[in-house]
Tab-separated table of N, CA and C in Angstrom:
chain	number	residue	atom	x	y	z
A	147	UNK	N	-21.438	-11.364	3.288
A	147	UNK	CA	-21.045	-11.632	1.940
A	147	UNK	C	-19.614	-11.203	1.674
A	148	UNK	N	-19.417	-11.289	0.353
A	148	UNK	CA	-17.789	-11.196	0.076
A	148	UNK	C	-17.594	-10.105	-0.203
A	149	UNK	N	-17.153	-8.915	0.182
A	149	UNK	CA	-17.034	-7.556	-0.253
A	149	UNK	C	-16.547	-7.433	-1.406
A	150	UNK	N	-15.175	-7.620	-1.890
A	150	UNK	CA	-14.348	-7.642	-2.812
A	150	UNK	C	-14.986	-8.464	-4.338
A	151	UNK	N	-15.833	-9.449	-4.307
A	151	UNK	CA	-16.373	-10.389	-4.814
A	151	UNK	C	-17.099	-9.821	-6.433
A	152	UNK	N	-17.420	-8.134	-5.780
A	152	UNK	CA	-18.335	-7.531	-7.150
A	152	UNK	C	-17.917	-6.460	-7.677
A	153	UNK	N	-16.392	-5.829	-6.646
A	153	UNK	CA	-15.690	-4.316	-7.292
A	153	UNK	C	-14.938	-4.923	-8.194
A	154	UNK	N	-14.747	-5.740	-8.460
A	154	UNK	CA	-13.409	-6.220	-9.708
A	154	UNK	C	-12.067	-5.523	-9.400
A	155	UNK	N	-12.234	-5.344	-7.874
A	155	UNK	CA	-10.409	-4.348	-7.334
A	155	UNK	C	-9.792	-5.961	-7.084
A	156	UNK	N	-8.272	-5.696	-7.884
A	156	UNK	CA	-7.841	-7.008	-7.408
A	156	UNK	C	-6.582	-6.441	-7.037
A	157	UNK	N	-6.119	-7.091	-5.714
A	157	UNK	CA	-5.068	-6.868	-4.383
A	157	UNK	C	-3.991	-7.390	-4.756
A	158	UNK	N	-2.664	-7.045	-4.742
A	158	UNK	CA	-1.608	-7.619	-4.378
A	158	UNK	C	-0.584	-7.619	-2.861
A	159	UNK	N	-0.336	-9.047	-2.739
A	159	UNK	CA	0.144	-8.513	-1.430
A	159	UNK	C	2.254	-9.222	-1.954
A	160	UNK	N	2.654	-7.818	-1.365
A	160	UNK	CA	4.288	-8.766	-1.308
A	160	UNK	C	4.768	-8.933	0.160
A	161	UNK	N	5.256	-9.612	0.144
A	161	UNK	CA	6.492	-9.733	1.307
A	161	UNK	C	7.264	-8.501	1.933
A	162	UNK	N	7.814	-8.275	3.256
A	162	UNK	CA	8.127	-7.542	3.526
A	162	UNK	C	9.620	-8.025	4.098
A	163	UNK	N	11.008	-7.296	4.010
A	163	UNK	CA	11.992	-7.782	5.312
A	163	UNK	C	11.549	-8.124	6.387
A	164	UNK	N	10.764	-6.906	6.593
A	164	UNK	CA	10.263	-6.987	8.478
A	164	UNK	C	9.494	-8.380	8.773
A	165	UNK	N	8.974	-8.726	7.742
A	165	UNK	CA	8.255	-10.089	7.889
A	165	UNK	C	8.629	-11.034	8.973
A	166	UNK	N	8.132	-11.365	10.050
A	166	UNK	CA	9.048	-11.981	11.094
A	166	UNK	C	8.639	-13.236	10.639
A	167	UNK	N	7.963	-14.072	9.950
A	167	UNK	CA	8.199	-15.232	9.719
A	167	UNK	C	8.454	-15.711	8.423
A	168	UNK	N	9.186	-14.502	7.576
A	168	UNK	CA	10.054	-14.742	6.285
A	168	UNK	C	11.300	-14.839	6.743
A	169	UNK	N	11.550	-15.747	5.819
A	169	UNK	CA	13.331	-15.674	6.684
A	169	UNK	C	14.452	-16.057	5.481
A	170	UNK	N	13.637	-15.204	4.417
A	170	UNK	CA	14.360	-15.029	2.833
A	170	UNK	C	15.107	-13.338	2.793
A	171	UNK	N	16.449	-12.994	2.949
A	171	UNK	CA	16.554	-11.965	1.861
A	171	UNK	C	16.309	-11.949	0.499
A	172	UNK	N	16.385	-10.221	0.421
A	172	UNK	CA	15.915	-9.773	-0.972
A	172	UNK	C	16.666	-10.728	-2.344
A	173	UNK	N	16.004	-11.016	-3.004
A	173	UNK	CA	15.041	-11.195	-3.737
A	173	UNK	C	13.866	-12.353	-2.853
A	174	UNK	N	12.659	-11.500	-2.610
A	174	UNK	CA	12.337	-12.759	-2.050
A	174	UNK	C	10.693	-13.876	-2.702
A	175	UNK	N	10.595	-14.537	-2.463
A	175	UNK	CA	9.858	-15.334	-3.411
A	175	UNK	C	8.115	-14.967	-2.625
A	176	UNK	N	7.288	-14.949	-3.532
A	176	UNK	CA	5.902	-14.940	-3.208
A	176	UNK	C	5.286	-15.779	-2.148
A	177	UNK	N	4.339	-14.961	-1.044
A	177	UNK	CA	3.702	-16.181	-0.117
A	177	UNK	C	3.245	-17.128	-1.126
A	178	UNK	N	3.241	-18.289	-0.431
A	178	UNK	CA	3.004	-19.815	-0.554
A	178	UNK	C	1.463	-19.781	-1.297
A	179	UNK	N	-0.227	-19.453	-0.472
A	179	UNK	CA	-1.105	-19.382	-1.267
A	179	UNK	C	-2.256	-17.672	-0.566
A	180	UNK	N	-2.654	-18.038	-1.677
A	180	UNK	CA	-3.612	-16.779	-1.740
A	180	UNK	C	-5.264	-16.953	-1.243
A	181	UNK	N	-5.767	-16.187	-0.204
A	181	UNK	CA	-7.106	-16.758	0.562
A	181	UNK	C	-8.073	-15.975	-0.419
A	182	UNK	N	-8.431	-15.532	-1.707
A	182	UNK	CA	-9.387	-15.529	-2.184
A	182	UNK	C	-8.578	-15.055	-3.464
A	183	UNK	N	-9.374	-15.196	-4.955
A	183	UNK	CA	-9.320	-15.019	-6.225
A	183	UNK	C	-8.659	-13.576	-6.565
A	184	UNK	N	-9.494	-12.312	-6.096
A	184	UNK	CA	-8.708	-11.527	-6.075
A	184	UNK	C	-7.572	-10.788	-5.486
A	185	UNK	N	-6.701	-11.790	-4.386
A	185	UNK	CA	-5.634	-11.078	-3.966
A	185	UNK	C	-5.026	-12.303	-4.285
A	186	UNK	N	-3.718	-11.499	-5.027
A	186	UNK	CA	-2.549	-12.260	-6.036
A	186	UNK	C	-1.344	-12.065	-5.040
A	187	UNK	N	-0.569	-12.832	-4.781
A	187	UNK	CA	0.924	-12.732	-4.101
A	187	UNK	C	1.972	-12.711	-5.074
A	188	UNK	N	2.847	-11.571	-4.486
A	188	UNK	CA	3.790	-11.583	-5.809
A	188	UNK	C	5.211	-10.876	-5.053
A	189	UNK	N	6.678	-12.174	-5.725
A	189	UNK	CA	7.398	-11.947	-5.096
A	189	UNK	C	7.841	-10.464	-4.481
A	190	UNK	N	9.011	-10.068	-4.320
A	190	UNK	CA	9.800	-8.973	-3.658
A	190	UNK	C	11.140	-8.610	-3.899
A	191	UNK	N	11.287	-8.104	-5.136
A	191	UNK	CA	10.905	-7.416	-6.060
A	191	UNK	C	10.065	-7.848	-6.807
A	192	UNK	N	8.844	-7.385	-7.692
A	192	UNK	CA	8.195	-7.831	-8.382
A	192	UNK	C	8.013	-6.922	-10.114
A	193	UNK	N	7.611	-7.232	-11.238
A	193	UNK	CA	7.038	-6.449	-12.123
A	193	UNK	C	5.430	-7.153	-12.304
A	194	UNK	N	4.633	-6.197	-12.543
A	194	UNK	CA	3.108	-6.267	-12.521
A	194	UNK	C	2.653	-6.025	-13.397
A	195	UNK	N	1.843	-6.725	-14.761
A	195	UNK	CA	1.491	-6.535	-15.297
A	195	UNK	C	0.029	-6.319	-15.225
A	196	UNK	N	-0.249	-5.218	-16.102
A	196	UNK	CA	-2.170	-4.824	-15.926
A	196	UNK	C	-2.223	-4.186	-17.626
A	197	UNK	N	-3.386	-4.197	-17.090
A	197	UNK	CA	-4.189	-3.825	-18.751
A	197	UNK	C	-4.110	-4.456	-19.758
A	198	UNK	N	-4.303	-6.013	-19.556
A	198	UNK	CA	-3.718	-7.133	-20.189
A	198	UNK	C	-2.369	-6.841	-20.492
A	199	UNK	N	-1.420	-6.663	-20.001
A	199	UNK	CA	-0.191	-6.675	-20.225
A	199	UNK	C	0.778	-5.562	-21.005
A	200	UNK	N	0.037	-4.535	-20.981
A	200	UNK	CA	0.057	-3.223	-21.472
A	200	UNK	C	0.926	-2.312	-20.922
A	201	UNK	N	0.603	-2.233	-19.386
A	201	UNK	CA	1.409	-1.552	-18.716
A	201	UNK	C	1.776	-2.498	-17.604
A	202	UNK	N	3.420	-2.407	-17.228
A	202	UNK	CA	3.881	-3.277	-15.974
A	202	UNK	C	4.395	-2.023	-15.289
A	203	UNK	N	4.116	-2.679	-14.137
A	203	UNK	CA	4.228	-1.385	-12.721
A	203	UNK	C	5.410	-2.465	-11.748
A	204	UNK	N	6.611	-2.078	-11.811
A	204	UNK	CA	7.495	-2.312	-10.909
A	204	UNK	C	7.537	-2.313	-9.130
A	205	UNK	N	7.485	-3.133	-8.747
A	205	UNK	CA	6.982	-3.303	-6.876
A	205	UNK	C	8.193	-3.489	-6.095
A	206	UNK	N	8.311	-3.340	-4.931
A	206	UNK	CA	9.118	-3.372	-4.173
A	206	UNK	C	8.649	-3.011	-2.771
A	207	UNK	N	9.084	-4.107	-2.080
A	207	UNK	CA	8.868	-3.808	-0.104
A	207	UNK	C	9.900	-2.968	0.599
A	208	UNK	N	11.144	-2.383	-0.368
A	208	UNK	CA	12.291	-2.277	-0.043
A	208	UNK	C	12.010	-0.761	0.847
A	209	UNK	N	12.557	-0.113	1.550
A	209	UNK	CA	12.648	1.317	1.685
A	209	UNK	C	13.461	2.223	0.363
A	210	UNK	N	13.199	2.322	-0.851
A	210	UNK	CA	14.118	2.680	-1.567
A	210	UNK	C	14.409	4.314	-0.908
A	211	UNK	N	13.044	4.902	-0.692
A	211	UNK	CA	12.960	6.537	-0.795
A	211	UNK	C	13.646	6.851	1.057
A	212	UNK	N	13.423	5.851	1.800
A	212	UNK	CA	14.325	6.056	2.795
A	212	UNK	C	15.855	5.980	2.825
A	213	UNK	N	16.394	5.195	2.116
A	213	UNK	CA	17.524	4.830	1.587
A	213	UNK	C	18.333	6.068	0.491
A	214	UNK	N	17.210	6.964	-0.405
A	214	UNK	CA	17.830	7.693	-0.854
A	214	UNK	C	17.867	9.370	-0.081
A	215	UNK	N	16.987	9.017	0.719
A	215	UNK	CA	16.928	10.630	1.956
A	215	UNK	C	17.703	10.215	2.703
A	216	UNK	N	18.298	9.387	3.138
A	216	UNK	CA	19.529	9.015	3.943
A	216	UNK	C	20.935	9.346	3.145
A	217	UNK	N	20.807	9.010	2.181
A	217	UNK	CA	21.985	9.619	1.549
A	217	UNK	C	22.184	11.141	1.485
A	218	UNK	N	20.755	11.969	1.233
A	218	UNK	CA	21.076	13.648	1.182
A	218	UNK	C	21.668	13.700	2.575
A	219	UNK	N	21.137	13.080	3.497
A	219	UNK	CA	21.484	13.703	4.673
A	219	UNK	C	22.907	13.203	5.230
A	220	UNK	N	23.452	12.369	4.717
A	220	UNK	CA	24.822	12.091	4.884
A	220	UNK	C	25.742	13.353	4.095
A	221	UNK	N	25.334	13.795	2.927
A	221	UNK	CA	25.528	15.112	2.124
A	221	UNK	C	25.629	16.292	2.820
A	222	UNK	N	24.734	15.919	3.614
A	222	UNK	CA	24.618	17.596	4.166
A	222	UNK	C	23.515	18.312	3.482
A	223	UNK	N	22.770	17.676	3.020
A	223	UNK	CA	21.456	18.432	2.273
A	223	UNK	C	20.631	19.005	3.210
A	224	UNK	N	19.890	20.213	3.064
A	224	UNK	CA	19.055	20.661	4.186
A	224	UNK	C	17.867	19.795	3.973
A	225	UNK	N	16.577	19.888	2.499
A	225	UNK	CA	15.931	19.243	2.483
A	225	UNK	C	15.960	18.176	1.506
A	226	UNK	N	15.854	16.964	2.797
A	226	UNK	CA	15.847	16.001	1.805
A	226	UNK	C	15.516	15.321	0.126
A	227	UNK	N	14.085	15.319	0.816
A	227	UNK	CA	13.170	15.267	-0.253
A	227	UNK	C	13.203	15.634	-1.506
A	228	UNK	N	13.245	16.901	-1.640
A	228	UNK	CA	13.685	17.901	-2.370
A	228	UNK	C	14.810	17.413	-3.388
A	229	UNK	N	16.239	16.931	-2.544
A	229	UNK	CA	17.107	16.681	-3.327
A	229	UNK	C	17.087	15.104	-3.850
A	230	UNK	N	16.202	14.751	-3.301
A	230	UNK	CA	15.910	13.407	-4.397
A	230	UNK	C	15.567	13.071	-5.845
A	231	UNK	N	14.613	14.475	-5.543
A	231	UNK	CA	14.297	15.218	-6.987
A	231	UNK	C	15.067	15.589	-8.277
A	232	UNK	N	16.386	16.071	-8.283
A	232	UNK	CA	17.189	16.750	-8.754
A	232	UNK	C	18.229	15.258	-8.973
A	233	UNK	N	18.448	14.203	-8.662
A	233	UNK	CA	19.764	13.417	-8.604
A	233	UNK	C	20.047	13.396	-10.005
């Protein structure tokens, strides 16, 4: 049977760079179609709306948090993490 069919959890899937058979940079547009009702494709960057439209949750495939621990450490920061916190 359909697992997903009776939790009412509904999936989003985005796109990734690494995607080896995307061959869009960022901004990139949503897969083509979706193999069942509850998993929704949604571009890359995306905003998400839930709770009928109540709250939108901002998405991204990007590495942002790698991208900004790369910067402490170009700084000279001891711990990264940490100083991501504080910017």
């Amino acid at each position: 049977g359909d697992k997903l069919e009776h939790t009412g959890t509904q999936c989003i899937v985005v796109p990734s760079l690494n995607d080896v058979h995307h061959e869009f940079v960022c901004p990139q547009p949503s897969f083509a179609m979706s193999p069942h009702p509850q998993i929704h494709m949604a571009p890359n960057p995306a905003i998400i709306a839930v709770d009928r439209g109540r709250i939108k949750i901002g998405v991204t495939a990007l590495p942002v948090l790698e991208d900004m621990s790369g910067d402490s450490i170009s700084r000279g920061l001891a711990d990264r993490f940490a100083s991501m916190t504080n910017l």
